[in-house]
Amino acid sequence: MKIIIPGEVVTALDILQNNGFEAYIVGGCVRDSIMGKKPSDWDIATSARPEEILECFNNYRTIETGLKHGTVTVIVKKMQIEITTYRIDGEYSDRRRPDKVTFTNKIELDLQRRDFTINALAYNQNGIIDIFGGLHDIKNKIVKCVGHPDDRFNEDGLRILRALRFASVLNFSIDDQTSDSIFKNKALLHDISTERINMEFNKLIMGINYQNIIFNYRDIIEVFLPEIKGLSNEELRYRLNSMKELNSLTMRLAVLLQGLGPTDKILMNLKYDNKTVKTVKILTENINEKIYPDPVNIKRWLNKINSENLVNLIKIKKAMFDNEYEELAKSQVIMKEILASNQCYNLRTLAINGQDLLDAGMPKGKRIGMILNKVLNEVIEGKLENKKDILLNYVYGMQKTVDKQND
Ligand code: ATP
Ligand code: MG
């Protein structure tokens, strides 16, 4: 077996080895390379202690990422490589992270602390180290704990969700014993920090096999997302299926959570960032609204939820509601035309703004906003052309009428 390792990573391995240390690529990059996938990053495990790693790379830029846990990030020709000392994890008394880690000189012990057999592989120019049958499990597409699942999940409950995440992303099934243990130990997820859960869940929901994993392991997802208890199996299936053509996290979350309560609260509890919370809220609030394929109406939508959200809302509705498909496809065409021809649909694209009205002598205050919105409405309805002089004239006209009424 030969893995093609990028030059930067070979340089890092060489430097460590030339200084008398062992060094291997480990974890996800080995797994992905064997599967013929491009690794997202390259991690190195070494017998060198953190201070020794820093010394080996004193001519390179380094970041002391997690010195206590043995990790140094080294930058070789712009590539960030995480180099971690072989370690044995100590007790996980809070079930979140090891209380302390012990460094070791044995790669076998470092591999033994890893979560799944497919992630417990090491490789360098001398070949592969596969103590736990990871190669066999990659071939058979199986996620299986290293050692006894109950023990491993009790050390770190997040591994429960990581198992689902890998099964989804890699399109693997979960080994029977590991799967039984996942159900048995699901409550351990209660003790896991929301940030860690969030990261794994996002990868899970975007994975190739998310449909089967979420459906078959809904009991597990419900531990941190109890709202989906409100969905019948049939409804859950339908939603998961609708999600398949939606290629963003926000759209998938919107479909999953729609109608299950205040999505902003749900997502804030799960520590999603403000933009995701806001976007999903807008999408869920509007999923059941009709979108009529008519330019004035589409402009109103663009003004109400902005173009990016409308693009996504239409995609979601097309995926969910077959009976609206044709109308939505028409709306999509109309929207594209409006956007491509830079037509006015909001205050930002209106040819006049608040300053223009102030310059024209109008007093500061709420009225300016009201007038701009009224003008925008006329433009959207096609009653006024979006030209500055035309709009200003119209405003003067309005002003005169008001003045007359006041006389
Ligand atoms: P990805 O390509 O998604 O980053 P990965 O396998 O690299 O996948 P990471 O979360 O980056 O996953 O972890 C790197 C490696 O560290 C894993 O392959 C695994 O060997 C080990 N690991 C990470 N988290 C844990 C954990 N909670 N328990 C045990 N081992 C872990
Ligand atoms: Mg990784």
Tab-separated table of C-alpha atoms and ligand atoms in Angstrom:
chain	number	residue	atom	x	y	z
A	1	MET	CA	0.000	0.000	0.000
A	2	LYS	CA	1.333	3.390	-0.975
A	3	ILE	CA	-0.160	6.713	0.011
A	4	ILE	CA	0.861	9.816	-1.868
A	5	ILE	CA	1.762	12.362	0.766
A	6	PRO	CA	2.033	16.083	-0.125
A	7	GLY	CA	5.607	17.448	-0.239
A	8	GLU	CA	5.062	19.735	2.753
A	9	VAL	CA	4.009	16.808	4.927
A	10	VAL	CA	6.936	14.691	3.691
A	11	THR	CA	9.235	17.568	4.704
A	12	ALA	CA	7.747	17.578	8.214
A	13	LEU	CA	8.049	13.783	8.565
A	14	ASP	CA	11.662	13.948	7.332
A	15	ILE	CA	12.622	16.673	9.766
A	16	LEU	CA	11.260	14.704	12.724
A	17	GLN	CA	12.830	11.438	11.573
A	18	ASN	CA	16.205	13.054	10.796
A	19	ASN	CA	16.217	14.317	14.379
A	20	GLY	CA	15.858	10.760	15.608
A	21	PHE	CA	12.133	10.688	16.289
A	22	GLU	CA	9.424	8.446	14.912
A	23	ALA	CA	6.771	10.162	12.819
A	24	TYR	CA	3.654	8.970	11.021
A	25	ILE	CA	0.677	10.475	9.347
A	26	VAL	CA	-2.388	9.423	11.338
A	27	GLY	CA	-6.156	9.524	11.589
A	28	GLY	CA	-8.441	11.037	8.989
A	29	CYS	CA	-5.785	11.642	6.342
A	30	VAL	CA	-4.761	7.977	6.283
A	31	ARG	CA	-8.373	6.844	6.205
A	32	ASP	CA	-9.337	9.251	3.432
A	33	SER	CA	-6.246	8.467	1.331
A	34	ILE	CA	-6.991	4.751	1.485
A	35	MET	CA	-10.550	5.474	0.403
A	36	GLY	CA	-9.275	7.541	-2.515
A	37	LYS	CA	-10.676	10.747	-1.015
A	38	LYS	CA	-8.736	13.966	-0.680
A	39	PRO	CA	-7.941	14.504	3.024
A	40	SER	CA	-9.103	17.817	4.506
A	41	ASP	CA	-5.903	18.103	6.525
A	42	TRP	CA	-2.799	16.104	7.335
A	43	ASP	CA	-2.000	15.213	10.943
A	44	ILE	CA	1.265	13.792	12.179
A	45	ALA	CA	1.893	11.742	15.328
A	46	THR	CA	5.418	11.604	16.658
A	47	SER	CA	7.518	10.280	19.514
A	48	ALA	CA	8.984	13.789	19.916
A	49	ARG	CA	7.744	15.736	22.961
A	50	PRO	CA	6.174	19.154	22.330
A	51	GLU	CA	9.382	21.061	23.222
A	52	GLU	CA	11.297	18.763	20.904
A	53	ILE	CA	8.841	19.359	18.092
A	54	LEU	CA	9.306	23.118	18.560
A	55	GLU	CA	13.076	22.643	18.454
A	56	CYS	CA	12.957	20.523	15.286
A	57	PHE	CA	10.969	23.278	13.576
A	58	ASN	CA	12.766	26.332	14.914
A	59	ASN	CA	13.297	27.508	11.340
A	60	TYR	CA	9.574	27.330	10.650
A	61	ARG	CA	6.591	29.248	11.862
A	62	THR	CA	4.879	27.274	14.621
A	63	ILE	CA	1.715	27.766	16.614
A	64	GLU	CA	1.449	26.296	20.085
A	65	THR	CA	-2.045	24.986	19.424
A	66	GLY	CA	-2.483	22.723	22.433
A	67	LEU	CA	0.894	22.301	24.011
A	68	LYS	CA	-0.611	20.671	27.094
A	69	HIS	CA	-2.192	18.008	24.919
A	70	GLY	CA	0.993	17.666	22.907
A	71	THR	CA	-0.075	19.498	19.761
A	72	VAL	CA	2.024	21.955	17.794
A	73	THR	CA	0.949	23.369	14.450
A	74	VAL	CA	3.817	23.785	12.027
A	75	ILE	CA	3.539	25.836	8.874
A	76	VAL	CA	5.466	24.429	5.946
A	77	LYS	CA	5.160	26.439	2.726
A	78	LYS	CA	1.796	27.846	3.820
A	79	MET	CA	0.437	24.424	4.767
A	80	GLN	CA	-0.644	24.008	8.391
A	81	ILE	CA	0.292	20.614	9.759
A	82	GLU	CA	-0.746	19.500	13.243
A	83	ILE	CA	1.962	17.506	14.923
A	84	THR	CA	0.998	15.704	18.126
A	85	THR	CA	3.140	13.727	20.530
A	86	TYR	CA	2.104	10.078	20.963
A	87	ARG	CA	-0.156	10.109	23.950
A	88	ILE	CA	-2.341	8.012	26.177
A	89	ASP	CA	-5.465	9.823	27.333
A	90	GLY	CA	-6.034	9.825	31.081
A	91	GLU	CA	-9.352	9.520	32.895
A	92	TYR	CA	-12.294	11.422	31.488
A	93	SER	CA	-13.823	12.188	34.871
A	94	ASP	CA	-16.089	14.940	33.492
A	95	ARG	CA	-16.805	12.869	30.380
A	96	ARG	CA	-15.764	15.827	28.245
A	97	ARG	CA	-12.045	15.704	27.837
A	98	PRO	CA	-9.219	13.785	29.394
A	99	ASP	CA	-8.138	15.221	32.749
A	100	LYS	CA	-4.567	14.822	31.723
A	101	VAL	CA	-2.710	13.180	28.919
A	102	THR	CA	0.404	11.108	29.292
A	103	PHE	CA	2.981	11.128	26.558
A	104	THR	CA	4.390	7.817	25.371
A	105	ASN	CA	7.027	6.509	22.966
A	106	LYS	CA	4.769	3.862	21.505
A	107	ILE	CA	2.658	4.528	18.438
A	108	GLU	CA	0.555	1.463	19.369
A	109	LEU	CA	-0.633	3.180	22.537
A	110	ASP	CA	-1.416	6.368	20.643
A	111	LEU	CA	-3.530	4.430	18.160
A	112	GLN	CA	-5.289	2.627	20.969
A	113	ARG	CA	-6.715	5.868	22.414
A	114	ARG	CA	-8.383	6.767	19.105
A	115	ASP	CA	-12.105	6.406	18.637
A	116	PHE	CA	-12.724	4.103	15.668
A	117	THR	CA	-10.657	1.456	13.901
A	118	ILE	CA	-10.848	3.409	10.643
A	119	ASN	CA	-9.244	6.372	12.448
A	120	ALA	CA	-6.611	4.306	14.235
A	121	LEU	CA	-4.231	3.868	11.318
A	122	ALA	CA	-0.724	5.267	10.990
A	123	TYR	CA	1.443	5.427	7.892
A	124	ASN	CA	4.924	6.454	6.828
A	125	GLN	CA	7.520	5.431	4.247
A	126	ASN	CA	7.868	2.052	6.009
A	127	GLY	CA	4.237	1.183	5.467
A	128	ILE	CA	0.992	1.093	7.376
A	129	ILE	CA	0.359	0.260	11.027
A	130	ASP	CA	-3.021	-1.356	11.434
A	131	ILE	CA	-3.435	-2.971	14.826
A	132	PHE	CA	-7.212	-2.832	15.142
A	133	GLY	CA	-8.359	-3.971	11.718
A	134	GLY	CA	-9.000	-0.493	10.353
A	135	LEU	CA	-8.120	-1.516	6.791
A	136	HIS	CA	-10.648	-4.347	6.901
A	137	ASP	CA	-13.312	-2.000	8.261
A	138	ILE	CA	-12.622	0.624	5.597
A	139	LYS	CA	-12.968	-2.086	2.958
A	140	ASN	CA	-16.229	-3.265	4.482
A	141	LYS	CA	-17.418	0.265	5.191
A	142	ILE	CA	-17.851	-0.162	8.906
A	143	VAL	CA	-17.555	2.259	11.811
A	144	LYS	CA	-16.384	0.275	14.808
A	145	CYS	CA	-14.928	1.343	18.126
A	146	VAL	CA	-11.365	0.564	19.046
A	147	GLY	CA	-11.791	-1.738	22.035
A	148	HIS	CA	-15.047	-2.115	23.948
A	149	PRO	CA	-17.676	0.422	22.832
A	150	ASP	CA	-19.220	0.889	26.295
A	151	ASP	CA	-15.828	1.811	27.710
A	152	ARG	CA	-14.970	4.094	24.839
A	153	PHE	CA	-18.270	5.969	24.940
A	154	ASN	CA	-18.014	6.341	28.698
A	155	GLU	CA	-14.592	7.912	28.280
A	156	ASP	CA	-15.986	10.435	25.824
A	157	GLY	CA	-19.680	10.556	25.001
A	158	LEU	CA	-19.102	12.694	21.920
A	159	ARG	CA	-17.838	9.541	20.206
A	160	ILE	CA	-21.481	8.428	20.014
A	161	LEU	CA	-22.234	11.319	17.724
A	162	ARG	CA	-18.895	10.995	15.933
A	163	ALA	CA	-19.820	7.419	15.021
A	164	LEU	CA	-23.013	8.698	13.388
A	165	ARG	CA	-21.083	11.504	11.724
A	166	PHE	CA	-18.532	9.174	10.139
A	167	ALA	CA	-21.245	6.744	9.061
A	168	SER	CA	-23.063	9.621	7.374
A	169	VAL	CA	-20.084	11.363	5.781
A	170	LEU	CA	-18.342	8.191	4.618
A	171	ASN	CA	-21.533	6.292	3.831
A	172	PHE	CA	-20.570	3.475	6.202
A	173	SER	CA	-22.696	1.297	8.419
A	174	ILE	CA	-22.123	0.987	12.131
A	175	ASP	CA	-20.861	-2.273	13.574
A	176	ASP	CA	-23.598	-4.109	15.541
A	177	GLN	CA	-21.893	-4.067	18.908
A	178	THR	CA	-20.955	-0.395	18.498
A	179	SER	CA	-24.513	0.380	17.397
A	180	ASP	CA	-26.086	-1.391	20.394
A	181	SER	CA	-23.756	0.496	22.679
A	182	ILE	CA	-24.701	3.801	21.043
A	183	PHE	CA	-28.375	3.263	21.938
A	184	LYS	CA	-27.544	1.999	25.389
A	185	ASN	CA	-25.294	4.937	26.219
A	186	LYS	CA	-27.083	7.751	24.428
A	187	ALA	CA	-27.684	9.678	27.675
A	188	LEU	CA	-23.946	10.329	27.872
A	189	LEU	CA	-24.490	12.998	25.238
A	190	HIS	CA	-26.236	15.119	27.883
A	191	ASP	CA	-22.843	15.822	29.414
A	192	ILE	CA	-21.119	16.860	26.215
A	193	SER	CA	-20.534	20.515	25.490
A	194	THR	CA	-22.909	21.967	22.932
A	195	GLU	CA	-20.060	23.354	20.821
A	196	ARG	CA	-18.645	19.874	20.272
A	197	ILE	CA	-22.086	18.454	19.479
A	198	ASN	CA	-22.796	21.271	17.057
A	199	MET	CA	-19.674	20.595	14.995
A	200	GLU	CA	-20.317	16.878	14.636
A	201	PHE	CA	-24.032	17.300	13.956
A	202	ASN	CA	-23.363	19.762	11.140
A	203	LYS	CA	-21.056	17.307	9.432
A	204	LEU	CA	-23.584	14.521	9.983
A	205	ILE	CA	-26.472	16.448	8.438
A	206	MET	CA	-24.362	17.326	5.369
A	207	GLY	CA	-23.027	13.773	4.935
A	208	ILE	CA	-23.910	11.445	2.044
A	209	ASN	CA	-25.822	9.005	4.214
A	210	TYR	CA	-27.538	11.514	6.498
A	211	GLN	CA	-30.999	10.183	5.626
A	212	ASN	CA	-30.519	6.688	6.965
A	213	ILE	CA	-28.391	7.753	9.877
A	214	ILE	CA	-30.781	10.399	11.154
A	215	PHE	CA	-33.768	8.141	10.591
A	216	ASN	CA	-32.291	5.027	12.176
A	217	TYR	CA	-30.671	6.901	15.033
A	218	ARG	CA	-33.357	9.486	15.705
A	219	ASP	CA	-33.331	8.437	19.385
A	220	ILE	CA	-29.772	9.673	19.596
A	221	ILE	CA	-30.396	12.951	17.786
A	222	GLU	CA	-33.374	13.559	20.070
A	223	VAL	CA	-31.063	13.701	23.075
A	224	PHE	CA	-29.776	17.114	22.000
A	225	LEU	CA	-32.582	18.034	19.594
A	226	PRO	CA	-35.717	16.884	21.467
A	227	GLU	CA	-37.924	18.985	19.172
A	228	ILE	CA	-37.820	16.313	16.469
A	229	LYS	CA	-39.787	14.010	18.772
A	230	GLY	CA	-42.707	15.968	17.341
A	231	LEU	CA	-42.247	14.324	13.930
A	232	SER	CA	-43.837	11.000	13.031
A	233	ASN	CA	-41.509	8.533	11.316
A	234	GLU	CA	-43.320	9.212	8.081
A	235	GLU	CA	-42.921	12.971	8.388
A	236	LEU	CA	-39.271	12.627	9.317
A	237	ARG	CA	-38.637	10.431	6.270
A	238	TYR	CA	-40.370	12.930	4.046
A	239	ARG	CA	-38.344	15.835	5.400
A	240	LEU	CA	-35.053	13.970	5.168
A	241	ASN	CA	-35.839	13.054	1.601
A	242	SER	CA	-36.741	16.665	0.760
A	243	MET	CA	-33.361	17.776	2.074
A	244	LYS	CA	-31.343	15.778	-0.399
A	245	GLU	CA	-31.098	18.419	-3.111
A	246	LEU	CA	-30.535	21.230	-0.649
A	247	ASN	CA	-26.824	21.759	-0.389
A	248	SER	CA	-26.503	24.110	2.545
A	249	LEU	CA	-26.698	23.592	6.276
A	250	THR	CA	-29.208	26.410	6.753
A	251	MET	CA	-31.629	24.982	4.204
A	252	ARG	CA	-31.387	21.495	5.681
A	253	LEU	CA	-31.890	22.781	9.220
A	254	ALA	CA	-34.891	24.789	8.073
A	255	VAL	CA	-36.567	21.745	6.558
A	256	LEU	CA	-35.825	19.585	9.582
A	257	LEU	CA	-37.002	22.123	12.170
A	258	GLN	CA	-39.858	23.826	10.393
A	259	GLY	CA	-42.954	24.010	12.590
A	260	LEU	CA	-41.290	22.419	15.611
A	261	GLY	CA	-41.172	25.571	17.726
A	262	PRO	CA	-39.211	28.809	17.712
A	263	THR	CA	-36.232	27.865	15.523
A	264	ASP	CA	-34.196	30.819	16.756
A	265	LYS	CA	-34.406	29.571	20.346
A	266	ILE	CA	-33.711	25.979	19.335
A	267	LEU	CA	-30.649	26.960	17.357
A	268	MET	CA	-29.361	29.442	19.906
A	269	ASN	CA	-29.498	26.697	22.509
A	270	LEU	CA	-27.406	24.575	20.194
A	271	LYS	CA	-24.927	27.473	19.953
A	272	TYR	CA	-25.356	28.212	16.277
A	273	ASP	CA	-23.928	31.527	15.099
A	274	ASN	CA	-26.248	34.517	14.696
A	275	LYS	CA	-26.286	34.423	10.923
A	276	THR	CA	-27.387	30.781	10.829
A	277	VAL	CA	-30.039	31.415	13.484
A	278	LYS	CA	-31.424	34.414	11.627
A	279	THR	CA	-31.399	32.747	8.234
A	280	VAL	CA	-33.082	29.545	9.401
A	281	LYS	CA	-35.728	31.606	11.205
A	282	ILE	CA	-36.547	33.548	8.038
A	283	LEU	CA	-36.724	30.358	6.000
A	284	THR	CA	-38.890	28.425	8.466
A	285	GLU	CA	-41.268	31.349	8.933
A	286	ASN	CA	-41.900	31.533	5.213
A	287	ILE	CA	-41.900	27.921	4.059
A	288	ASN	CA	-45.674	27.715	4.078
A	289	GLU	CA	-46.271	31.078	2.383
A	290	LYS	CA	-47.365	31.042	-1.246
A	291	ILE	CA	-44.981	32.601	-3.746
A	292	TYR	CA	-46.965	33.812	-6.751
A	293	PRO	CA	-44.981	33.954	-9.984
A	294	ASP	CA	-45.580	37.563	-10.777
A	295	PRO	CA	-42.868	40.262	-10.966
A	296	VAL	CA	-44.468	42.673	-8.482
A	297	ASN	CA	-44.934	39.914	-5.948
A	298	ILE	CA	-41.398	38.596	-6.445
A	299	LYS	CA	-40.020	42.100	-5.899
A	300	ARG	CA	-41.965	42.317	-2.661
A	301	TRP	CA	-40.437	39.011	-1.588
A	302	LEU	CA	-36.960	40.210	-2.483
A	303	ASN	CA	-37.545	43.301	-0.396
A	304	LYS	CA	-38.931	41.292	2.504
A	305	ILE	CA	-36.326	38.525	2.883
A	306	ASN	CA	-33.483	39.518	0.484
A	307	SER	CA	-32.269	37.727	-2.623
A	308	GLU	CA	-30.122	35.033	-1.037
A	309	ASN	CA	-32.942	33.955	1.255
A	310	LEU	CA	-35.493	33.995	-1.547
A	311	VAL	CA	-33.257	31.864	-3.761
A	312	ASN	CA	-33.030	29.347	-0.918
A	313	LEU	CA	-36.678	29.565	0.078
A	314	ILE	CA	-37.743	28.716	-3.456
A	315	LYS	CA	-35.324	25.789	-3.561
A	316	ILE	CA	-36.726	24.481	-0.291
A	317	LYS	CA	-40.332	24.834	-1.400
A	318	LYS	CA	-39.558	23.111	-4.702
A	319	ALA	CA	-38.025	20.243	-2.771
A	320	MET	CA	-40.951	19.979	-0.354
A	321	PHE	CA	-44.074	20.753	-2.293
A	322	ASP	CA	-44.460	18.929	-5.605
A	323	ASN	CA	-47.775	20.611	-6.330
A	324	GLU	CA	-46.209	24.075	-6.294
A	325	TYR	CA	-43.235	23.045	-8.414
A	326	GLU	CA	-44.233	24.716	-11.669
A	327	GLU	CA	-45.220	28.013	-10.094
A	328	LEU	CA	-41.985	28.038	-8.144
A	329	ALA	CA	-39.930	27.333	-11.250
A	330	LYS	CA	-41.642	30.325	-12.886
A	331	SER	CA	-40.934	32.459	-9.834
A	332	GLN	CA	-37.316	31.433	-10.045
A	333	VAL	CA	-37.079	32.629	-13.648
A	334	ILE	CA	-38.764	35.928	-12.797
A	335	MET	CA	-36.472	36.461	-9.835
A	336	LYS	CA	-33.373	35.803	-11.931
A	337	GLU	CA	-34.558	38.340	-14.498
A	338	ILE	CA	-35.171	40.967	-11.831
A	339	LEU	CA	-31.755	40.425	-10.316
A	340	ALA	CA	-29.914	40.226	-13.636
A	341	SER	CA	-31.417	43.472	-14.893
A	342	ASN	CA	-30.701	45.319	-11.632
A	343	GLN	CA	-34.297	46.338	-11.140
A	344	CYS	CA	-35.248	48.167	-8.000
A	345	TYR	CA	-36.869	46.104	-5.279
A	346	ASN	CA	-35.608	47.599	-2.020
A	347	LEU	CA	-34.586	50.908	-0.441
A	348	ARG	CA	-30.962	50.218	-1.264
A	349	THR	CA	-31.665	50.043	-4.981
A	350	LEU	CA	-34.126	52.952	-4.968
A	351	ALA	CA	-32.808	55.966	-6.914
A	352	ILE	CA	-33.376	58.317	-3.982
A	353	ASN	CA	-32.417	58.016	-0.341
A	354	GLY	CA	-32.976	59.807	2.956
A	355	GLN	CA	-30.202	62.299	2.285
A	356	ASP	CA	-31.859	63.370	-0.971
A	357	LEU	CA	-35.018	64.184	0.957
A	358	LEU	CA	-33.102	66.094	3.619
A	359	ASP	CA	-31.291	68.005	0.866
A	360	ALA	CA	-34.680	68.864	-0.596
A	361	GLY	CA	-35.564	70.533	2.712
A	362	MET	CA	-37.628	67.828	4.327
A	363	PRO	CA	-37.267	67.772	8.148
A	364	LYS	CA	-35.537	64.844	9.823
A	365	GLY	CA	-37.831	62.217	11.281
A	366	LYS	CA	-39.944	59.133	10.762
A	367	ARG	CA	-41.766	60.687	7.843
A	368	ILE	CA	-38.727	60.321	5.613
A	369	GLY	CA	-38.750	56.560	6.041
A	370	MET	CA	-42.462	56.429	5.391
A	371	ILE	CA	-42.123	58.463	2.212
A	372	LEU	CA	-39.250	56.358	0.908
A	373	ASN	CA	-41.262	53.195	1.470
A	374	LYS	CA	-44.271	54.671	-0.274
A	375	VAL	CA	-42.074	55.651	-3.246
A	376	LEU	CA	-40.496	52.185	-3.252
A	377	ASN	CA	-43.948	50.652	-3.371
A	378	GLU	CA	-44.881	52.745	-6.409
A	379	VAL	CA	-41.638	51.728	-8.130
A	380	ILE	CA	-42.186	48.043	-7.354
A	381	GLU	CA	-45.715	48.279	-8.732
A	382	GLY	CA	-44.322	49.830	-11.898
A	383	LYS	CA	-46.190	53.120	-11.384
A	384	LEU	CA	-43.002	55.147	-11.164
A	385	GLU	CA	-39.763	54.775	-13.037
A	386	ASN	CA	-36.758	54.358	-10.758
A	387	LYS	CA	-35.093	57.642	-11.759
A	388	LYS	CA	-33.970	60.224	-9.282
A	389	ASP	CA	-35.630	63.278	-10.864
A	390	ILE	CA	-38.876	61.432	-11.408
A	391	LEU	CA	-38.959	60.192	-7.840
A	392	LEU	CA	-38.049	63.595	-6.384
A	393	ASN	CA	-40.794	65.233	-8.436
A	394	TYR	CA	-43.227	62.682	-7.120
A	395	VAL	CA	-42.139	63.427	-3.559
A	396	TYR	CA	-42.567	67.202	-4.126
A	397	GLY	CA	-46.060	66.443	-5.424
A	398	MET	CA	-46.895	64.432	-2.323
A	399	GLN	CA	-45.506	67.201	-0.172
A	400	LYS	CA	-47.677	69.827	-1.852
A	401	THR	CA	-50.801	67.769	-1.298
A	402	VAL	CA	-49.942	67.440	2.377
A	403	ASP	CA	-49.201	71.177	2.646
A	404	LYS	CA	-52.531	72.018	0.997
A	405	GLN	CA	-54.399	69.757	3.390
A	406	ASN	CA	-52.670	71.507	6.267
A	407	ASP	CA	-53.618	75.025	5.042
B	1	ATP	P1	-12.092	14.948	9.325
B	1	ATP	O1	-11.571	14.632	7.993
B	1	ATP	O2	-13.553	15.170	9.320
B	1	ATP	O3	-11.341	16.012	10.063
B	1	ATP	P2	-10.802	13.201	11.173
B	1	ATP	O4	-10.757	11.705	11.286
B	1	ATP	O5	-9.534	13.911	10.886
B	1	ATP	O6	-11.916	13.572	10.148
B	1	ATP	P3	-10.889	14.769	13.550
B	1	ATP	O7	-12.062	15.131	14.395
B	1	ATP	O8	-10.159	15.838	12.861
B	1	ATP	O9	-11.427	13.686	12.533
B	1	ATP	O10	-9.881	13.946	14.492
B	1	ATP	C1	-8.592	13.528	14.053
B	1	ATP	C2	-8.277	12.151	14.638
B	1	ATP	O11	-8.152	12.248	16.068
B	1	ATP	C3	-9.328	11.094	14.399
B	1	ATP	O12	-9.137	10.437	13.162
B	1	ATP	C4	-9.162	10.184	15.583
B	1	ATP	O13	-8.072	9.305	15.350
B	1	ATP	C5	-8.753	11.122	16.698
B	1	ATP	N1	-9.892	11.625	17.487
B	1	ATP	C6	-10.530	12.799	17.328
B	1	ATP	N2	-11.501	12.972	18.228
B	1	ATP	C7	-11.465	11.881	19.017
B	1	ATP	C8	-12.209	11.457	20.162
B	1	ATP	N3	-13.199	12.207	20.659
B	1	ATP	N4	-11.882	10.281	20.705
B	1	ATP	C9	-10.890	9.540	20.221
B	1	ATP	N5	-10.166	9.858	19.152
B	1	ATP	C10	-10.436	11.021	18.547
B	2	MG	MG	-9.306	16.116	10.907
